[in-house]
Short mmCIF file of C-alpha atoms and ligand atoms in Angstrom, two decimals:
data_model
loop_
_atom_site.label_atom_id
_atom_site.label_comp_id
_atom_site.label_asym_id
_atom_site.label_seq_id
_atom_site.Cartn_x
_atom_site.Cartn_y
_atom_site.Cartn_z
CA MET A 27 -127.25 -27.12 15.37
CA SER A 28 -124.18 -27.48 16.10
CA ASP A 29 -124.98 -31.70 15.97
CA LYS A 30 -126.03 -31.12 12.56
CA LEU A 31 -123.47 -29.18 11.37
CA SER A 32 -120.89 -31.98 12.58
CA GLY A 33 -122.93 -34.52 11.09
CA ILE A 34 -122.48 -32.93 7.67
CA LYS A 35 -118.91 -32.83 7.84
CA SER A 36 -118.46 -36.34 8.83
CA ALA A 37 -121.55 -37.81 5.99
CA PHE A 38 -119.43 -35.67 3.87
CA GLU A 39 -115.79 -37.35 4.96
CA THR A 40 -117.38 -40.68 3.98
CA ASP A 41 -119.15 -39.93 0.42
CA ILE A 42 -116.56 -38.36 -0.62
CA ARG A 43 -114.19 -41.30 -0.56
CA THR A 44 -116.65 -43.21 -2.90
CA VAL A 45 -116.25 -40.36 -6.16
CA VAL A 46 -114.28 -42.01 -8.56
CA ASP A 47 -115.19 -40.00 -11.70
CA LEU A 48 -116.03 -36.46 -12.51
CA ASP A 49 -120.01 -36.24 -12.40
CA GLN A 50 -120.37 -38.50 -9.53
CA TRP A 51 -118.50 -35.66 -7.97
CA GLU A 52 -120.55 -33.23 -9.32
CA ALA A 53 -123.10 -35.12 -7.55
CA LEU A 54 -121.49 -34.97 -4.74
CA ARG A 55 -120.95 -30.97 -4.66
CA VAL A 56 -124.76 -31.00 -5.35
CA ALA A 57 -125.41 -33.07 -2.21
CA TYR A 58 -123.63 -30.77 -0.08
CA LEU A 59 -123.74 -27.46 -1.48
CA GLY A 60 -126.52 -27.42 -3.56
CA ARG A 61 -129.46 -24.72 -3.06
CA LYS A 62 -131.16 -27.93 -1.37
CA SER A 63 -128.53 -29.24 1.08
CA ALA A 64 -128.85 -29.62 4.43
CA LEU A 65 -125.92 -27.27 4.93
CA SER A 66 -128.00 -24.42 2.78
CA GLU A 67 -131.12 -25.57 5.22
CA VAL A 68 -128.60 -24.80 7.90
CA MET A 69 -128.05 -21.38 6.27
CA ALA A 70 -132.08 -20.88 6.24
CA VAL A 71 -132.68 -21.38 9.73
CA MET A 72 -129.83 -19.29 10.74
CA LYS A 73 -131.98 -15.97 9.87
CA ASP A 74 -134.35 -16.66 13.19
CA LEU A 75 -131.43 -17.27 16.01
CA SER A 76 -130.03 -14.86 18.13
CA ALA A 77 -127.57 -12.40 17.61
CA GLU A 78 -125.37 -13.97 20.22
CA GLN A 79 -126.16 -17.30 18.65
CA LYS A 80 -125.95 -16.11 14.59
CA ARG A 81 -122.18 -15.46 15.92
CA THR A 82 -121.57 -18.62 17.29
CA PHE A 83 -123.20 -21.48 14.42
CA GLY A 84 -122.90 -18.42 11.51
CA LYS A 85 -119.04 -19.32 11.92
CA LYS A 86 -119.31 -22.84 12.48
CA ALA A 87 -121.38 -22.90 9.46
CA ASN A 88 -118.82 -21.25 7.62
CA GLU A 89 -115.88 -23.35 8.66
CA VAL A 90 -118.33 -26.63 7.03
CA ARG A 91 -118.91 -25.03 4.11
CA ALA A 92 -115.28 -23.91 3.87
CA PHE A 93 -113.98 -27.34 4.40
CA LEU A 94 -116.42 -28.55 1.80
CA GLU A 95 -115.55 -26.67 -1.06
CA THR A 96 -111.49 -27.34 -0.31
CA ALA A 97 -112.12 -30.92 0.04
CA LEU A 98 -114.07 -30.46 -3.28
CA ALA A 99 -111.75 -28.87 -4.81
CA GLN A 100 -108.83 -31.09 -4.21
CA LYS A 101 -110.76 -34.11 -5.10
CA ARG A 102 -111.29 -32.24 -8.57
CA ILE A 103 -107.48 -31.97 -9.31
CA GLU A 104 -107.02 -35.43 -8.27
CA LEU A 105 -109.95 -36.77 -10.80
CA GLU A 106 -108.73 -34.24 -13.43
CA ALA A 107 -105.31 -36.16 -13.34
CA LYS A 108 -105.84 -39.18 -13.39
CA GLY A 109 -108.26 -38.54 -16.19
CA THR A 110 -106.03 -37.19 -18.11
CA HIS A 111 -102.92 -40.16 -17.32
CA ALA A 112 -105.76 -42.65 -18.23
CA ASN A 113 -105.72 -40.60 -22.24
CA LEU A 114 -101.38 -40.68 -22.49
CA ILE A 115 -100.66 -44.29 -20.43
CA ASP A 116 -103.10 -46.68 -21.72
CA VAL A 117 -100.93 -49.50 -21.89
CA THR A 118 -103.58 -51.39 -23.62
CA ARG A 119 -103.44 -49.82 -27.00
CA PRO A 120 -101.61 -51.08 -29.98
CA GLY A 121 -98.56 -48.96 -30.44
CA VAL A 122 -97.93 -46.57 -32.74
CA LYS A 123 -95.05 -47.71 -35.50
CA ARG A 124 -92.64 -44.46 -35.77
CA HIS A 125 -90.99 -44.05 -39.19
CA ALA A 126 -87.68 -42.76 -38.96
CA GLY A 127 -85.62 -42.32 -42.18
CA HIS A 128 -82.56 -44.10 -43.54
CA LEU A 129 -80.38 -43.89 -46.20
CA HIS A 130 -80.98 -43.13 -50.43
CA PRO A 131 -80.23 -47.05 -52.15
CA LEU A 132 -77.23 -44.80 -53.99
CA THR A 133 -75.99 -43.58 -50.36
CA ARG A 134 -75.98 -47.27 -49.18
CA VAL A 135 -74.23 -48.30 -52.61
CA GLU A 136 -71.79 -46.01 -52.10
CA GLU A 137 -70.96 -47.08 -48.86
CA GLU A 138 -71.12 -50.58 -49.68
CA ILE A 139 -68.26 -49.57 -52.17
CA LYS A 140 -65.84 -47.77 -50.72
CA GLN A 141 -66.01 -49.98 -47.51
CA ILE A 142 -64.46 -52.76 -50.18
CA PHE A 143 -62.19 -50.01 -51.05
CA LEU A 144 -61.04 -49.24 -47.46
CA ALA A 145 -60.41 -52.96 -46.61
CA MET A 146 -58.04 -53.02 -49.65
CA ASN A 147 -56.13 -49.84 -48.53
CA PHE A 148 -57.34 -47.42 -50.75
CA SER A 149 -58.21 -43.48 -49.03
CA VAL A 150 -61.43 -41.99 -50.17
CA VAL A 151 -61.19 -38.37 -50.87
CA GLU A 152 -63.65 -35.69 -53.19
CA GLY A 153 -63.07 -33.24 -55.50
CA PRO A 154 -65.78 -30.65 -56.58
CA GLU A 155 -69.01 -30.75 -58.57
CA ILE A 156 -68.06 -26.93 -60.67
CA GLU A 157 -64.97 -27.81 -62.77
CA THR A 158 -62.41 -25.85 -64.94
CA GLU A 159 -62.24 -27.23 -68.66
CA HIS A 160 -58.66 -27.48 -67.76
CA TYR A 161 -59.10 -30.00 -65.22
CA ASN A 162 -62.03 -31.92 -66.11
CA PHE A 163 -60.74 -31.99 -70.58
CA ASP A 164 -56.72 -30.92 -71.23
CA ALA A 165 -55.48 -31.93 -68.46
CA LEU A 166 -57.05 -35.14 -68.65
CA ASN A 167 -55.12 -35.32 -72.32
CA ILE A 168 -58.84 -33.93 -73.67
CA PRO A 169 -57.46 -31.21 -75.00
CA ALA A 170 -60.74 -28.82 -77.06
CA SER A 171 -59.85 -29.82 -80.60
CA HIS A 172 -59.83 -33.62 -79.59
CA PRO A 173 -62.85 -35.66 -81.10
CA ALA A 174 -63.21 -37.93 -78.09
CA ARG A 175 -64.92 -34.52 -76.01
CA GLU A 176 -67.58 -35.66 -78.24
CA MET A 177 -67.74 -38.78 -75.50
CA TRP A 178 -69.13 -35.62 -72.41
CA ASP A 179 -72.30 -33.94 -72.92
CA THR A 180 -71.32 -30.34 -71.16
CA PHE A 181 -73.07 -27.99 -69.22
CA TRP A 182 -71.28 -24.98 -69.50
CA ILE A 183 -71.51 -22.56 -67.42
CA LYS A 184 -72.49 -19.14 -68.38
CA PRO A 185 -69.30 -16.87 -67.49
CA ILE A 186 -70.40 -13.55 -64.90
CA THR A 187 -69.45 -10.49 -66.86
CA ASP A 188 -67.41 -8.20 -63.96
CA ASN A 189 -64.60 -6.93 -63.27
CA ARG A 190 -64.24 -10.24 -60.59
CA GLN A 191 -63.36 -12.28 -63.62
CA PRO A 192 -59.72 -12.98 -64.75
CA THR A 193 -58.70 -11.12 -67.67
CA THR A 194 -60.08 -12.87 -71.26
CA LYS A 195 -57.53 -14.51 -71.98
CA ASN A 196 -57.22 -16.78 -68.58
CA LYS A 197 -61.22 -17.11 -68.95
CA MET A 198 -61.11 -19.39 -71.71
CA GLN A 199 -58.76 -21.10 -70.26
CA ASN A 200 -60.58 -21.59 -67.30
CA ARG A 201 -64.00 -21.76 -68.77
CA TYR A 202 -66.69 -23.73 -65.64
CA LEU A 203 -68.62 -27.09 -66.06
CA LEU A 204 -70.48 -29.00 -63.81
CA ARG A 205 -67.72 -31.99 -63.99
CA THR A 206 -69.01 -34.47 -66.70
CA HIS A 207 -66.72 -37.39 -64.52
CA THR A 208 -65.53 -37.90 -61.34
CA SER A 209 -61.53 -38.00 -63.22
CA PRO A 210 -60.79 -34.32 -62.94
CA MET A 211 -59.75 -35.43 -59.16
CA GLN A 212 -57.54 -37.81 -60.64
CA ILE A 213 -55.31 -34.25 -61.66
CA ARG A 214 -56.54 -32.54 -58.49
CA TYR A 215 -54.92 -35.09 -56.39
CA MET A 216 -51.47 -36.01 -58.38
CA GLU A 217 -51.00 -32.45 -57.92
CA ASN A 218 -51.03 -32.56 -54.61
CA HIS A 219 -49.64 -36.23 -53.40
CA ARG A 220 -46.41 -37.61 -54.03
CA PRO A 221 -46.66 -41.56 -55.04
CA PRO A 222 -47.14 -44.10 -54.27
CA PHE A 223 -50.43 -44.25 -53.29
CA GLN A 224 -54.48 -45.05 -53.91
CA ILE A 225 -57.69 -43.49 -53.66
CA ILE A 226 -61.00 -43.85 -54.77
CA VAL A 227 -63.27 -40.42 -55.40
CA PRO A 228 -66.93 -40.85 -55.40
CA GLY A 229 -69.45 -38.20 -56.28
CA ARG A 230 -72.26 -36.82 -58.45
CA VAL A 231 -71.40 -35.89 -62.03
CA PHE A 232 -73.53 -34.09 -64.99
CA ARG A 233 -74.37 -34.66 -68.53
CA TYR A 234 -76.25 -32.62 -70.75
CA GLU A 235 -78.17 -35.13 -72.07
CA ALA A 236 -81.77 -36.61 -73.06
CA THR A 237 -83.13 -38.65 -70.07
CA ASP A 238 -84.44 -42.68 -70.01
CA ALA A 239 -84.29 -45.29 -68.20
CA SER A 240 -80.76 -45.64 -68.32
CA HIS A 241 -79.69 -41.82 -68.52
CA GLU A 242 -80.02 -39.20 -66.39
CA ILE A 243 -78.82 -35.32 -66.28
CA ASN A 244 -76.91 -35.85 -63.23
CA PHE A 245 -75.53 -39.56 -61.70
CA TYR A 246 -72.86 -41.26 -60.05
CA GLN A 247 -69.29 -42.40 -60.43
CA MET A 248 -67.20 -43.84 -58.43
CA GLU A 249 -63.13 -42.73 -59.39
CA GLY A 250 -60.59 -45.48 -58.76
CA LEU A 251 -56.64 -44.62 -59.11
CA MET A 252 -53.40 -46.06 -57.90
CA VAL A 253 -50.24 -44.68 -58.90
CA GLY A 254 -46.83 -45.74 -58.24
CA THR A 255 -43.69 -47.62 -59.18
CA ASN A 256 -43.75 -51.18 -61.06
CA VAL A 257 -48.25 -50.50 -60.69
CA SER A 258 -49.15 -52.65 -63.90
CA LEU A 259 -52.14 -54.00 -65.88
CA ALA A 260 -52.34 -57.00 -63.49
CA ASN A 261 -52.30 -55.23 -60.71
CA PHE A 262 -55.38 -53.54 -61.88
CA LYS A 263 -57.04 -56.81 -62.90
CA TYR A 264 -56.78 -57.98 -59.37
CA VAL A 265 -58.03 -55.60 -57.49
CA ILE A 266 -60.88 -55.10 -59.44
CA GLU A 267 -61.65 -58.47 -59.51
CA GLU A 268 -61.53 -59.04 -55.80
CA PHE A 269 -64.03 -56.07 -55.66
CA PHE A 270 -66.38 -56.75 -57.80
CA LYS A 271 -66.57 -60.49 -56.52
CA LYS A 272 -67.00 -58.72 -53.17
CA PHE A 273 -69.93 -56.15 -54.27
CA PHE A 274 -71.69 -59.33 -56.11
CA ASN A 275 -70.95 -61.37 -53.25
CA ASP A 276 -70.22 -63.65 -55.93
CA PRO A 277 -66.66 -65.77 -55.48
CA ASP A 278 -66.97 -67.19 -58.98
CA MET A 279 -68.03 -64.26 -61.47
CA GLN A 280 -66.01 -64.36 -64.61
CA PHE A 281 -64.43 -61.43 -66.25
CA ARG A 282 -63.63 -59.83 -69.59
CA PHE A 283 -60.95 -57.16 -70.26
CA ARG A 284 -61.66 -55.76 -73.58
CA PRO A 285 -59.50 -52.76 -75.40
CA SER A 286 -61.30 -49.82 -75.61
CA TYR A 287 -60.39 -45.69 -76.06
CA PHE A 288 -59.86 -43.22 -73.14
CA PRO A 289 -58.30 -40.28 -73.75
CA PHE A 290 -57.02 -40.65 -70.23
CA VAL A 291 -55.63 -43.73 -70.68
CA GLU A 292 -53.08 -46.50 -72.60
CA PRO A 293 -54.10 -48.73 -72.84
CA GLY A 294 -57.83 -48.05 -72.41
CA VAL A 295 -60.08 -51.16 -71.62
CA GLU A 296 -63.46 -51.76 -70.41
CA VAL A 297 -64.41 -54.44 -67.57
CA ASP A 298 -67.42 -56.70 -68.46
CA ILE A 299 -68.88 -59.29 -66.06
CA LYS A 300 -71.21 -62.54 -66.08
CA ARG A 301 -72.32 -63.07 -62.79
CA LYS A 302 -74.02 -66.47 -61.69
CA GLY A 303 -77.04 -66.59 -63.59
CA ASP A 304 -76.78 -63.61 -66.11
CA SER A 305 -76.86 -64.94 -69.51
CA LYS A 306 -75.23 -62.21 -71.53
CA TRP A 307 -72.40 -59.63 -70.35
CA LEU A 308 -72.54 -56.81 -68.36
CA GLU A 309 -70.42 -53.66 -69.10
CA VAL A 310 -69.30 -52.12 -65.41
CA MET A 311 -66.67 -49.73 -66.33
CA GLY A 312 -63.85 -48.17 -68.40
CA ALA A 313 -60.25 -48.15 -66.59
CA GLY A 314 -56.36 -48.31 -68.24
CA MET A 315 -53.01 -47.10 -67.14
CA VAL A 316 -52.63 -43.25 -66.86
CA HIS A 317 -51.68 -41.92 -69.91
CA ARG A 318 -47.94 -40.68 -69.60
CA ASN A 319 -49.40 -37.41 -70.79
CA VAL A 320 -51.88 -37.31 -67.72
CA LEU A 321 -48.92 -38.38 -65.57
CA LYS A 322 -47.03 -35.68 -67.37
CA ALA A 323 -49.25 -32.57 -66.84
CA THR A 324 -49.10 -33.51 -63.24
CA GLY A 325 -45.03 -33.14 -63.35
CA TYR A 326 -44.90 -36.84 -62.89
CA ASN A 327 -42.43 -38.44 -64.56
CA PRO A 328 -44.10 -41.19 -66.71
CA ASP A 329 -40.67 -43.26 -66.76
CA GLU A 330 -40.62 -43.18 -63.11
CA VAL A 331 -44.16 -43.98 -61.95
CA GLN A 332 -47.10 -45.54 -63.33
CA GLY A 333 -50.89 -46.08 -62.68
CA PHE A 334 -54.05 -47.32 -63.20
CA ALA A 335 -57.06 -45.58 -63.40
CA PHE A 336 -61.07 -46.83 -63.52
CA GLY A 337 -64.48 -45.35 -63.52
CA MET A 338 -67.24 -46.87 -63.11
CA GLY A 339 -71.63 -45.94 -62.22
CA THR A 340 -72.37 -46.27 -59.15
CA ASP A 341 -76.35 -45.89 -60.31
CA ARG A 342 -75.47 -49.20 -62.63
CA LEU A 343 -73.69 -50.76 -60.13
CA ALA A 344 -77.22 -50.40 -57.42
CA MET A 345 -79.39 -51.07 -60.15
CA LEU A 346 -77.38 -54.62 -61.29
CA LYS A 347 -77.41 -55.15 -57.69
CA TYR A 348 -80.94 -54.36 -56.71
CA LYS A 349 -82.41 -55.26 -60.06
CA ILE A 350 -83.67 -51.14 -60.66
CA PRO A 351 -85.39 -51.42 -63.94
CA ASP A 352 -84.65 -47.16 -64.35
CA ILE A 353 -82.32 -44.82 -63.32
CA ARG A 354 -84.99 -42.35 -62.98
CA PHE A 355 -86.05 -43.75 -59.92
CA PHE A 356 -83.68 -42.96 -57.68
CA TYR A 357 -84.18 -38.83 -58.35
CA ASN A 358 -88.08 -38.62 -58.82
CA GLY A 359 -88.71 -38.58 -54.90
CA ASP A 360 -91.44 -41.16 -54.70
CA LEU A 361 -90.66 -42.59 -51.35
CA ARG A 362 -92.70 -46.27 -52.07
CA PHE A 363 -89.47 -46.84 -53.76
CA ILE A 364 -87.02 -45.45 -51.42
CA LYS A 365 -88.64 -47.66 -48.32
CA GLN A 366 -87.90 -50.24 -50.06
CA PHE A 367 -84.14 -49.77 -48.96
CA LYS A 368 -84.67 -49.76 -45.31
CA LYS A 369 -81.74 -51.87 -43.59
N1 DAH B 26 -64.43 -40.78 -67.08
C1 DAH B 26 -64.84 -42.16 -67.84
C2 DAH B 26 -66.65 -41.97 -67.61
O1 DAH B 26 -67.14 -40.99 -67.49
C3 DAH B 26 -64.99 -43.40 -67.25
C4 DAH B 26 -63.18 -43.73 -67.15
C5 DAH B 26 -62.79 -44.30 -67.82
C6 DAH B 26 -62.40 -43.64 -65.95
C7 DAH B 26 -61.63 -44.59 -67.78
C8 DAH B 26 -61.31 -43.92 -65.18
C9 DAH B 26 -61.08 -44.30 -66.81
O2 DAH B 26 -60.69 -43.31 -64.75
O3 DAH B 26 -59.27 -44.79 -66.71
O4 DAH B 26 -67.08 -41.65 -69.31
#
């Protein structure tokens, strides 16, 4: 009887080493612990033994059973761990491509513009998108009666009528709007800094307009302002030609400076470029020498300092550089468009 039990144990120890999956494990369990197993047979004849023998062999049989159960349980844990692992890391499986985000094309172009100006010692500053009529218009030499105001179709912000508002008089002078251009930051900056300086102002602007392939109700601009003693239109010409040559990576491009009108500059110009391969002139920015009235509005003496200013559409430059046919692609959220700009 005792030999039989020892035999079961050693046979089991040999068999369990060959088990490599859960099916084999189950077969082994049935073979050694099932109703028809050798152990069950030993247990079955136990009832015919004397009380003395029952105690001895019963104890031994229970020890063997406990040994089998423990070993089986242990083996099962091993097999399950191996199974899960195999599912997790199958080195023969092709990798899953991870999609990381990237910069929006407009952000990228804004960044490209900034880098070129930073290299020319310009600083980057930003202003508020909600502006007052004073900064967006009046201080830029565009009084309410001025017909030039029609150049900028404006989103006015409805005043809240409660006692937190200023008096009626101030309210009229300080009507709020969504800035129609980045030019108001010229005034804000000059109010708080002494020349000489040179800045660029990237930012979002708003126009109350119908949209089409080249117009959006919001878009981005890059403003520039350089003020100092003896700053001239020749300085402007140099800086801006440098900029465009670098931006379009075309050292041989042609330039045209056409007289134009903006209330905050005198003289005012528009800049046209013609790149290698362009068949016609492309208008790319408005600019000019800062108007005396603008310098005066910020407390500067126009007989002592001069400056040039310029403003360009970031969207437009991005469209020209990357041959984008419709400004609305930037804003409609279609990822098929955005994803083409992954670096
Ligand atoms: N603010 C003008 C616009 O939005 C662009 C502009 C023109 C800016 C001439 C300037 C400038 O600084 O000198 O249409």
